[in-house]
Coordinates of C-alpha atoms and ligand atoms in Angstrom, one line a residue:
M1 CA 0.0 0.0 0.0
P2 CA 1.8 3.2 -1.1
L3 CA 0.6 5.9 1.4
Q4 CA 0.1 4.8 5.0
I5 CA -1.0 7.5 7.4
I6 CA -0.3 6.7 11.1
V7 CA -2.4 9.0 13.2
G8 CA -3.0 9.4 17.0
A9 CA -6.7 8.7 17.9
Q10 CA -6.6 10.4 21.3
W11 CA -4.7 13.3 22.9
G12 CA -1.3 12.3 21.7
D13 CA 1.4 10.0 23.1
E14 CA -0.6 6.9 21.9
G15 CA 2.7 5.2 20.9
K16 CA 2.8 6.5 17.3
G17 CA 6.6 6.5 17.2
R18 CA 6.7 2.8 18.2
I19 CA 4.1 1.9 15.6
V20 CA 5.7 3.9 12.8
D21 CA 9.0 2.1 13.6
W22 CA 7.2 -1.2 13.1
F23 CA 5.8 -0.2 9.7
A24 CA 9.1 1.4 8.7
A25 CA 10.8 -2.0 8.5
Q26 CA 8.9 -2.4 5.2
G27 CA 8.8 1.3 4.2
D28 CA 10.8 3.6 1.9
F29 CA 9.9 7.1 3.2
S30 CA 9.0 8.3 6.7
A31 CA 7.4 11.7 6.7
R32 CA 6.2 14.0 9.5
Y33 CA 3.4 16.3 8.3
N34 CA 2.5 18.6 11.3
G35 CA 3.6 20.2 14.5
G36 CA 7.2 20.7 15.7
D37 CA 9.2 19.8 18.7
N38 CA 6.2 19.8 20.9
A39 CA 6.0 16.1 19.8
G40 CA 8.0 13.4 21.6
H41 CA 8.0 10.0 19.8
T42 CA 9.7 7.1 21.4
V43 CA 11.3 4.2 19.6
T44 CA 12.9 1.4 21.7
V45 CA 15.4 -0.9 20.1
G46 CA 16.9 -3.2 22.7
S47 CA 18.6 -1.1 25.3
R48 CA 18.5 2.0 23.1
I49 CA 15.7 4.5 23.6
F50 CA 15.3 7.1 20.9
K51 CA 13.2 10.2 21.7
L52 CA 12.4 12.0 18.5
H53 CA 10.9 15.4 18.5
L54 CA 11.2 16.5 14.9
I55 CA 12.8 13.7 12.8
P56 CA 10.3 11.0 11.7
S57 CA 10.4 7.8 13.7
G58 CA 11.2 5.6 10.6
I59 CA 14.8 7.1 10.5
I60 CA 16.2 4.2 12.6
H61 CA 15.7 1.8 9.7
P62 CA 18.7 2.3 7.3
Q63 CA 16.7 2.1 4.0
I64 CA 14.3 5.0 5.0
V65 CA 14.5 8.5 3.6
A66 CA 13.1 10.9 6.3
I67 CA 11.0 13.9 5.3
L68 CA 10.0 17.0 7.4
G69 CA 7.0 18.2 5.6
N70 CA 5.7 21.7 4.8
G71 CA 3.1 21.4 7.5
M72 CA 5.7 21.4 10.2
V73 CA 7.3 24.2 12.3
V74 CA 11.0 23.5 12.8
N75 CA 13.3 24.6 15.6
P76 CA 16.8 24.2 14.1
H77 CA 18.3 24.0 17.5
T78 CA 16.3 20.9 18.4
L79 CA 16.9 19.5 14.9
F80 CA 20.7 19.7 15.3
D81 CA 20.5 18.1 18.8
E82 CA 18.5 15.3 17.4
M83 CA 20.8 14.8 14.4
D84 CA 23.8 14.6 16.7
M85 CA 22.0 12.1 18.9
L86 CA 21.3 9.9 15.9
R87 CA 24.8 10.3 14.5
Q88 CA 26.2 9.2 17.8
A89 CA 24.0 6.1 17.6
G90 CA 25.5 5.3 14.2
I91 CA 22.4 6.4 12.2
S92 CA 23.1 8.5 9.1
V93 CA 21.4 11.9 8.8
S94 CA 23.1 12.8 5.6
P95 CA 21.3 15.3 3.2
E96 CA 20.3 12.3 1.1
R97 CA 18.5 10.7 4.0
L98 CA 17.1 13.7 5.8
R99 CA 15.1 16.1 3.6
L100 CA 13.3 19.3 4.8
S101 CA 10.6 21.1 3.0
Y102 CA 11.5 24.5 1.8
A103 CA 7.9 25.6 2.8
A104 CA 8.1 24.4 6.5
H105 CA 8.2 27.3 8.9
L106 CA 11.0 28.2 11.3
I107 CA 10.7 28.5 15.1
T108 CA 12.9 31.0 16.7
P109 CA 13.7 32.0 20.3
A110 CA 11.2 34.8 19.9
H111 CA 8.4 32.3 19.3
Q112 CA 9.4 30.4 22.4
A113 CA 9.4 33.6 24.5
L114 CA 6.0 34.6 23.1
D115 CA 4.6 31.1 23.9
K116 CA 5.7 31.4 27.5
A117 CA 4.6 35.0 27.9
L118 CA 1.1 34.2 26.5
E119 CA 0.7 31.3 28.8
A120 CA 1.8 33.4 31.8
A121 CA -0.8 36.1 30.7
R122 CA -3.5 33.4 30.6
G123 CA -2.8 32.7 34.2
K124 CA -5.0 29.9 35.7
G125 CA -6.8 29.4 32.3
N126 CA -3.6 28.5 30.5
L127 CA -3.5 25.9 27.8
G128 CA -0.6 24.0 29.3
T129 CA 1.4 24.3 26.1
T130 CA 4.8 22.7 25.8
G131 CA 6.4 26.1 25.7
R132 CA 8.2 25.3 22.4
G133 CA 6.8 28.3 20.4
I134 CA 4.4 26.2 18.4
G135 CA 1.4 28.6 18.6
P136 CA 3.3 31.8 17.8
A137 CA 5.1 30.1 14.9
Y138 CA 1.8 29.0 13.3
T139 CA 0.3 32.4 14.1
D140 CA 3.1 34.0 12.0
K141 CA 2.4 31.5 9.3
T142 CA -1.3 32.3 9.1
T143 CA -0.8 36.0 9.4
R144 CA 1.7 35.7 6.6
R145 CA 4.8 37.1 8.2
G146 CA 6.4 33.7 9.1
L147 CA 9.9 32.7 8.1
R148 CA 10.2 29.6 6.0
L149 CA 13.1 27.3 5.6
A150 CA 13.6 28.6 2.1
D151 CA 14.1 32.1 3.5
M152 CA 17.3 30.8 5.1
L153 CA 18.8 30.7 1.7
A154 CA 18.0 34.3 0.9
P155 CA 20.7 37.0 1.0
D156 CA 18.6 39.2 3.3
F157 CA 17.8 36.4 5.8
C158 CA 19.6 38.1 8.7
E159 CA 17.7 41.3 8.2
R160 CA 14.4 39.4 8.1
I161 CA 15.2 37.6 11.4
G162 CA 16.0 41.0 12.9
D163 CA 12.6 42.4 11.8
H164 CA 10.9 39.3 13.2
V165 CA 12.6 39.7 16.6
A166 CA 11.8 43.4 16.7
E167 CA 8.1 42.6 15.9
A168 CA 8.0 39.9 18.6
N169 CA 9.7 42.4 21.1
R170 CA 6.8 44.8 20.7
T171 CA 4.3 42.0 21.7
L172 CA 6.5 40.8 24.5
S173 CA 6.7 44.3 25.9
M174 CA 2.9 44.6 25.8
L175 CA 2.8 41.3 27.8
G176 CA 5.3 42.7 30.3
A177 CA 7.9 40.2 29.3
P178 CA 11.6 41.0 28.5
G179 CA 12.5 41.4 24.8
L180 CA 15.3 39.6 22.9
D181 CA 18.5 41.0 21.4
P182 CA 18.2 40.4 17.6
A183 CA 21.9 40.3 16.9
P184 CA 22.8 36.9 18.5
V185 CA 19.6 35.3 17.0
C186 CA 20.6 36.6 13.5
E187 CA 24.1 35.2 14.0
Q188 CA 22.9 31.8 15.2
Y189 CA 20.3 31.4 12.5
R190 CA 22.8 32.4 9.8
E191 CA 25.1 29.6 11.0
F192 CA 22.1 27.2 11.1
A193 CA 21.2 28.2 7.5
G194 CA 24.7 27.2 6.4
R195 CA 24.4 23.7 8.0
L196 CA 20.8 23.1 6.8
K197 CA 21.2 24.3 3.2
S198 CA 21.9 20.9 1.6
H199 CA 18.8 19.3 3.3
I200 CA 16.2 21.8 2.1
A201 CA 14.2 20.6 -0.9
D202 CA 10.8 20.5 -2.6
T203 CA 9.8 17.4 -0.6
S204 CA 6.3 17.4 -2.2
L205 CA 7.9 16.8 -5.5
E206 CA 10.1 14.0 -4.0
L207 CA 7.2 12.3 -2.3
H208 CA 5.0 12.5 -5.4
A209 CA 7.7 10.9 -7.5
A210 CA 8.2 8.2 -4.8
L211 CA 4.5 7.3 -4.8
Q212 CA 4.4 7.3 -8.6
A213 CA 7.3 4.8 -8.5
G214 CA 5.3 2.6 -6.2
K215 CA 7.4 3.3 -3.1
T216 CA 5.8 3.2 0.4
V217 CA 5.4 6.5 2.2
L218 CA 4.6 6.5 5.9
A219 CA 3.0 9.7 7.0
E220 CA 3.4 10.2 10.8
G221 CA 1.0 12.4 12.6
A222 CA 2.2 14.3 15.7
Q223 CA -0.1 14.9 18.6
G224 CA -3.6 13.3 18.2
T225 CA -7.0 13.8 16.8
L226 CA -8.4 15.5 20.0
L227 CA -5.6 18.1 19.8
D228 CA -6.4 19.1 16.2
I229 CA -6.9 22.8 15.7
D230 CA -10.3 22.3 14.0
F231 CA -11.5 19.0 15.4
G232 CA -10.0 18.8 18.9
T233 CA -11.1 20.0 22.3
Y234 CA -10.8 23.6 21.2
P235 CA -9.2 25.8 22.6
F236 CA -7.3 23.2 24.5
V237 CA -5.6 22.0 21.3
T238 CA -2.3 22.5 19.4
S239 CA -2.1 24.8 16.4
S240 CA -1.9 22.3 13.5
S241 CA -3.9 19.8 11.6
T242 CA -3.0 16.6 13.4
T243 CA -5.7 14.5 11.7
A244 CA -5.1 12.2 8.6
P245 CA -6.3 14.8 6.0
G246 CA -3.5 17.0 7.4
A247 CA -1.1 14.5 5.9
L248 CA -2.0 15.7 2.4
T249 CA -1.7 19.4 3.0
G250 CA 1.2 18.9 5.3
L251 CA 3.2 16.9 2.8
G252 CA 2.0 18.5 -0.4
L253 CA 0.1 15.4 -1.7
G254 CA -3.0 15.5 -3.8
L255 CA -6.3 13.6 -3.4
D256 CA -5.0 11.0 -5.8
A257 CA -2.6 9.9 -3.0
A258 CA -5.5 9.5 -0.6
R259 CA -7.4 7.2 -2.8
D260 CA -5.5 4.1 -1.9
A261 CA -4.2 5.4 1.5
R262 CA -4.2 3.1 4.5
V263 CA -5.1 5.1 7.6
I264 CA -4.0 3.5 10.8
G265 CA -5.3 4.9 14.1
V266 CA -3.0 4.5 17.1
V267 CA -5.0 4.1 20.3
K268 CA -3.7 3.5 23.8
A269 CA -5.6 0.8 25.7
F270 CA -6.6 3.6 28.2
Q271 CA -6.8 7.4 27.9
T272 CA -4.1 10.0 28.7
R273 CA -3.8 13.7 28.3
V274 CA -1.0 16.2 29.1
G275 CA -1.9 19.8 29.6
S276 CA -5.2 21.5 30.3
G277 CA -8.7 20.8 28.9
P278 CA -11.7 18.5 29.3
F279 CA -11.2 14.7 30.0
P280 CA -14.5 13.1 30.8
T281 CA -13.1 9.6 31.7
E282 CA -10.2 10.9 33.9
V283 CA -9.4 9.0 37.0
F284 CA -7.6 10.1 40.2
D285 CA -5.9 8.8 43.3
D286 CA -4.7 5.2 43.5
L287 CA -6.1 4.1 40.1
A288 CA -4.4 7.1 38.4
L289 CA -1.1 6.2 40.0
R290 CA -1.6 2.6 38.9
L291 CA -2.2 3.6 35.2
R292 CA 0.4 6.4 35.2
G293 CA 3.2 4.5 37.0
T294 CA 5.6 6.1 39.3
G295 CA 8.2 7.0 36.7
E296 CA 10.5 4.0 37.3
H297 CA 9.9 2.6 33.8
P298 CA 10.7 4.6 30.7
W299 CA 7.1 4.0 29.4
D300 CA 5.4 5.4 32.5
E301 CA 3.0 8.3 31.8
Y302 CA 5.3 11.3 32.0
G303 CA 5.6 13.7 29.0
T304 CA 8.4 12.8 26.6
T305 CA 9.0 16.5 25.8
T306 CA 8.2 18.2 29.1
G307 CA 8.4 15.4 31.7
R308 CA 5.0 16.5 33.1
P309 CA 2.9 13.7 34.6
R310 CA 0.2 12.8 32.2
R311 CA -3.5 12.8 33.3
V312 CA -4.9 9.3 32.9
G313 CA -8.3 7.6 32.6
W314 CA -10.5 4.9 31.0
L315 CA -10.7 4.5 27.3
D316 CA -13.3 6.8 25.8
G317 CA -15.2 4.9 23.1
V318 CA -17.3 8.0 22.2
L319 CA -14.2 10.0 21.4
L320 CA -12.6 7.0 19.6
K321 CA -15.6 6.6 17.4
Y322 CA -15.3 10.4 16.6
A323 CA -11.6 9.9 15.8
I324 CA -12.4 7.1 13.4
R325 CA -14.8 9.3 11.5
I326 CA -12.7 12.5 11.3
N327 CA -9.6 10.6 10.1
G328 CA -11.2 7.9 8.0
I329 CA -9.3 5.3 10.1
R330 CA -9.7 1.9 8.6
E331 CA -7.7 -0.1 11.2
L332 CA -6.4 0.3 14.7
A333 CA -3.1 -0.3 16.4
V334 CA -3.7 -0.7 20.2
T335 CA -0.8 0.1 22.4
K336 CA 0.1 -0.5 26.1
L337 CA -2.3 -3.4 26.6
D338 CA 0.3 -4.8 29.0
I339 CA -0.4 -1.9 31.4
L340 CA -3.9 -3.2 32.0
S341 CA -2.7 -6.6 33.2
G342 CA -3.6 -7.2 36.9
L343 CA -6.6 -4.8 37.1
K344 CA -9.6 -6.7 38.4
S345 CA -12.1 -4.9 36.2
L346 CA -12.0 -2.4 33.4
Q347 CA -14.3 0.4 32.5
L348 CA -15.0 1.3 28.9
C349 CA -16.9 4.4 28.1
T350 CA -19.5 3.5 25.6
A351 CA -21.7 6.6 25.6
Y352 CA -22.2 10.0 27.3
R353 CA -25.3 11.0 29.3
R354 CA -26.7 14.5 29.4
D355 CA -30.1 15.4 31.0
G356 CA -31.0 11.7 31.1
K357 CA -30.4 11.3 27.3
L358 CA -27.6 9.0 25.9
F359 CA -25.2 10.2 23.2
T360 CA -22.7 8.3 21.1
D361 CA -22.2 11.3 18.8
L362 CA -21.8 14.8 20.0
P363 CA -23.8 17.7 18.6
F364 CA -20.8 20.0 18.4
G365 CA -17.9 17.5 18.5
P366 CA -15.7 17.5 21.5
A367 CA -15.5 21.3 21.9
D368 CA -17.4 21.4 25.2
L369 CA -17.6 18.1 27.0
S370 CA -18.4 19.6 30.4
P371 CA -22.2 18.9 30.3
Y372 CA -21.6 15.2 29.6
E373 CA -21.1 12.3 32.0
P374 CA -19.5 9.1 30.7
V375 CA -21.5 5.9 30.7
Y376 CA -19.3 2.9 31.5
E377 CA -19.5 -0.8 30.6
E378 CA -17.6 -2.9 33.1
L379 CA -15.4 -5.7 31.7
H380 CA -13.4 -8.4 33.4
G381 CA -9.7 -7.7 33.8
W382 CA -7.0 -10.3 33.4
R383 CA -4.1 -11.3 35.7
E384 CA -1.6 -12.6 33.1
D385 CA 1.4 -10.6 32.1
V386 CA 0.9 -10.2 28.3
S387 CA 4.3 -8.7 27.5
A388 CA 5.6 -12.0 26.1
V389 CA 2.5 -12.8 24.0
R390 CA 3.1 -12.7 20.3
T391 CA -0.1 -14.2 18.8
W392 CA -3.8 -13.3 19.2
A393 CA -4.6 -16.9 20.3
D394 CA -2.2 -16.5 23.3
L395 CA -3.9 -13.4 24.6
P396 CA -6.0 -14.0 27.8
P397 CA -9.7 -14.4 26.9
A398 CA -10.6 -11.2 28.9
A399 CA -8.0 -9.2 26.9
K400 CA -9.5 -10.5 23.7
T401 CA -13.0 -9.6 24.9
Y402 CA -11.8 -6.1 25.8
L403 CA -10.2 -5.6 22.3
E404 CA -13.3 -7.0 20.6
R405 CA -15.5 -4.6 22.5
L406 CA -13.3 -1.8 21.5
T407 CA -13.5 -2.9 17.9
G408 CA -17.3 -3.0 18.2
L409 CA -17.4 0.6 19.4
A410 CA -14.9 1.8 16.8
G411 CA -16.4 -0.1 13.9
V412 CA -13.0 -1.0 12.5
P413 CA -10.7 -3.9 13.2
V414 CA -7.7 -4.0 15.5
R415 CA -4.7 -5.0 13.3
L416 CA -1.9 -4.6 15.8
V417 CA -1.7 -5.0 19.5
S418 CA 1.4 -3.6 21.3
V419 CA 2.3 -5.4 24.5
G420 CA 5.5 -3.6 25.4
P421 CA 7.8 -0.8 24.0
E422 CA 10.3 -3.2 22.3
R423 CA 10.2 -3.9 18.5
E424 CA 9.2 -7.5 18.9
Q425 CA 6.5 -6.9 21.6
I426 CA 3.7 -6.9 19.1
V427 CA 0.8 -9.1 18.1
N428 CA -0.2 -8.9 14.4
H429 CA -3.9 -9.7 14.0
P430 CA -4.3 -9.9 10.2
Ligands
GDP1 P1 3.9 9.0 20.8 O1 4.1 10.5 21.1 O2 2.6 8.7 20.3 O3 5.0 8.5 19.9 O4 4.1 8.3 22.2 P2 5.3 8.6 23.3 O5 6.5 8.0 22.8 O6 5.2 10.0 23.7 O7 4.7 7.7 24.5 C1 4.5 6.3 24.4 C2 5.4 5.7 25.5 O8 4.9 4.3 25.7 C3 6.8 5.5 25.1 O9 7.6 5.5 26.3 C4 6.9 4.1 24.4 O10 8.1 3.5 24.5 C5 5.9 3.4 25.3 N1 5.2 2.3 24.6 C6 4.7 2.2 23.4 N2 3.9 1.1 23.2 C7 4.0 0.4 24.4 C8 3.4 -0.7 24.9 O11 2.7 -1.5 24.2 N3 3.6 -1.1 26.2 C9 4.4 -0.3 27.0 N4 4.6 -0.7 28.3 N5 5.0 0.8 26.6 C10 4.8 1.2 25.3
IMO2 P1 3.0 13.7 20.6 O1 3.3 13.9 19.1 C1 0.7 15.1 24.0 C2 -0.4 19.3 24.1 C3 0.2 20.2 25.2 C4 -0.9 21.2 25.4 C5 -1.4 21.4 23.9 C6 -0.9 22.6 23.2 O2 4.2 13.3 21.4 O3 1.8 12.9 20.8 P2 1.5 23.2 22.1 O4 2.8 23.2 22.7 O5 1.3 22.2 21.0 O6 0.9 24.5 21.8 O7 0.5 22.7 23.3 O8 -1.1 20.2 23.2 N1 0.6 18.6 23.3 C7 0.8 17.3 23.3 N2 0.3 16.3 24.2 N3 1.5 14.7 23.0 C8 2.0 15.6 22.1 O9 2.8 15.2 21.1 C9 1.7 16.9 22.3 N4 2.0 18.1 21.7 C10 1.3 19.1 22.2 O10 0.5 19.4 26.3 O11 -1.9 20.6 26.1
MG3 MG1 4.7 11.7 22.7

């Protein structure tokens, strides 16, 4: 299947990196289409744990060409750190392997300062952003004063960076935050431009040619459906199109590429969220600690980018059904099933109740979930450790029932079940 879109079906951190890495073994191109270094995608290969913020998760496989698409916002500082980390692990990030769209936007220290100042100004009602400058960079993009990667090649780039910092300083001053000295930013970005030049390309053209030649392109979503700028729990969302259609605009692909696309939704076996915003199935106290973990394992629920503890809860079938529709998901990859082992019973949210009425679809999407109360179906838990299970037949009966119920709610099949972070800890359910 030429275009495969791997998209988060919840609030991010579903395990997209881990699933992309699995598909990338058979892939040719691995491409990120949205967001920036607010993302944190983890790939575990034996004792090595790769935390990728910008570079697509397929990069670990040597035959892959990695693409940062036009829909992204790129902080070169993070990019160079990540390139160094990969080089040290013996993974090539040569210009032939790592291609950046000329139309992707740049993130600068001024965007980061604005992100933090805006969050401070929101006070208690803050969004809980990652502080990476994502919102301000997309704001500059939509107000048409952003800096694109191609601008790094222009002779007046330094001047333009200077104007950008001066403009940001006016807003920072209105917010009561200190401004930035443009000179060191210009200097640093001029140096970045020299190092990035050979990676900048028309990646839309390259992906188009690849698809025409029958190559497999893996489009990797960052964040998740419920953080999408249009379809998420607005305003508690990120600033990009995280959903599967965003893969087309974010990579410069036309609708012909979508015709045969395989859309895989990644869903964690329970629900998590980091940052502010509604979360109807959230749990607290001992159960929350049990689902989150204490931080002793690398997979415990603490943000890959910010280290913040993630909020946790029961799987929300109403929001999953919504994600299936908005993305056109045709199959699911369920992750972290192993974490549910040992729980006596499980709750699965199958509907919402409001004023005595049941809802499985919401009149205005997930924008305002506060009037709704989740309706749960209780299912048996299982005692067995599933982390060594490799076939569907070997899963405990209660685990199969849980996955089948989830399939029933979603209306699409579960194709993959991840039972641990390592490459081989996966059950393929063809
Ligand atoms: P992403 O942002 O969607 O790529 O997900 P993150 O990497 O932020 O968070 C997922 C975390 O869960 C990472 O630490 C993964 O290594 C880990 N992980 C992924 N799948 C599994 C699984 O099936 N079981 C366990 N225990 N950990 C997993
Ligand atoms: P991955 O790709 C989970 C959340 C932030 C905040 C909101 C807006 O690893 O799944 P932003 O910095 O984007 O303006 O913050 O979005 N957020 C994520 N939550 N996983 C992510 O990425 C996230 N990227 C942003 O916590 O609530
Ligand atoms: Mg993550």
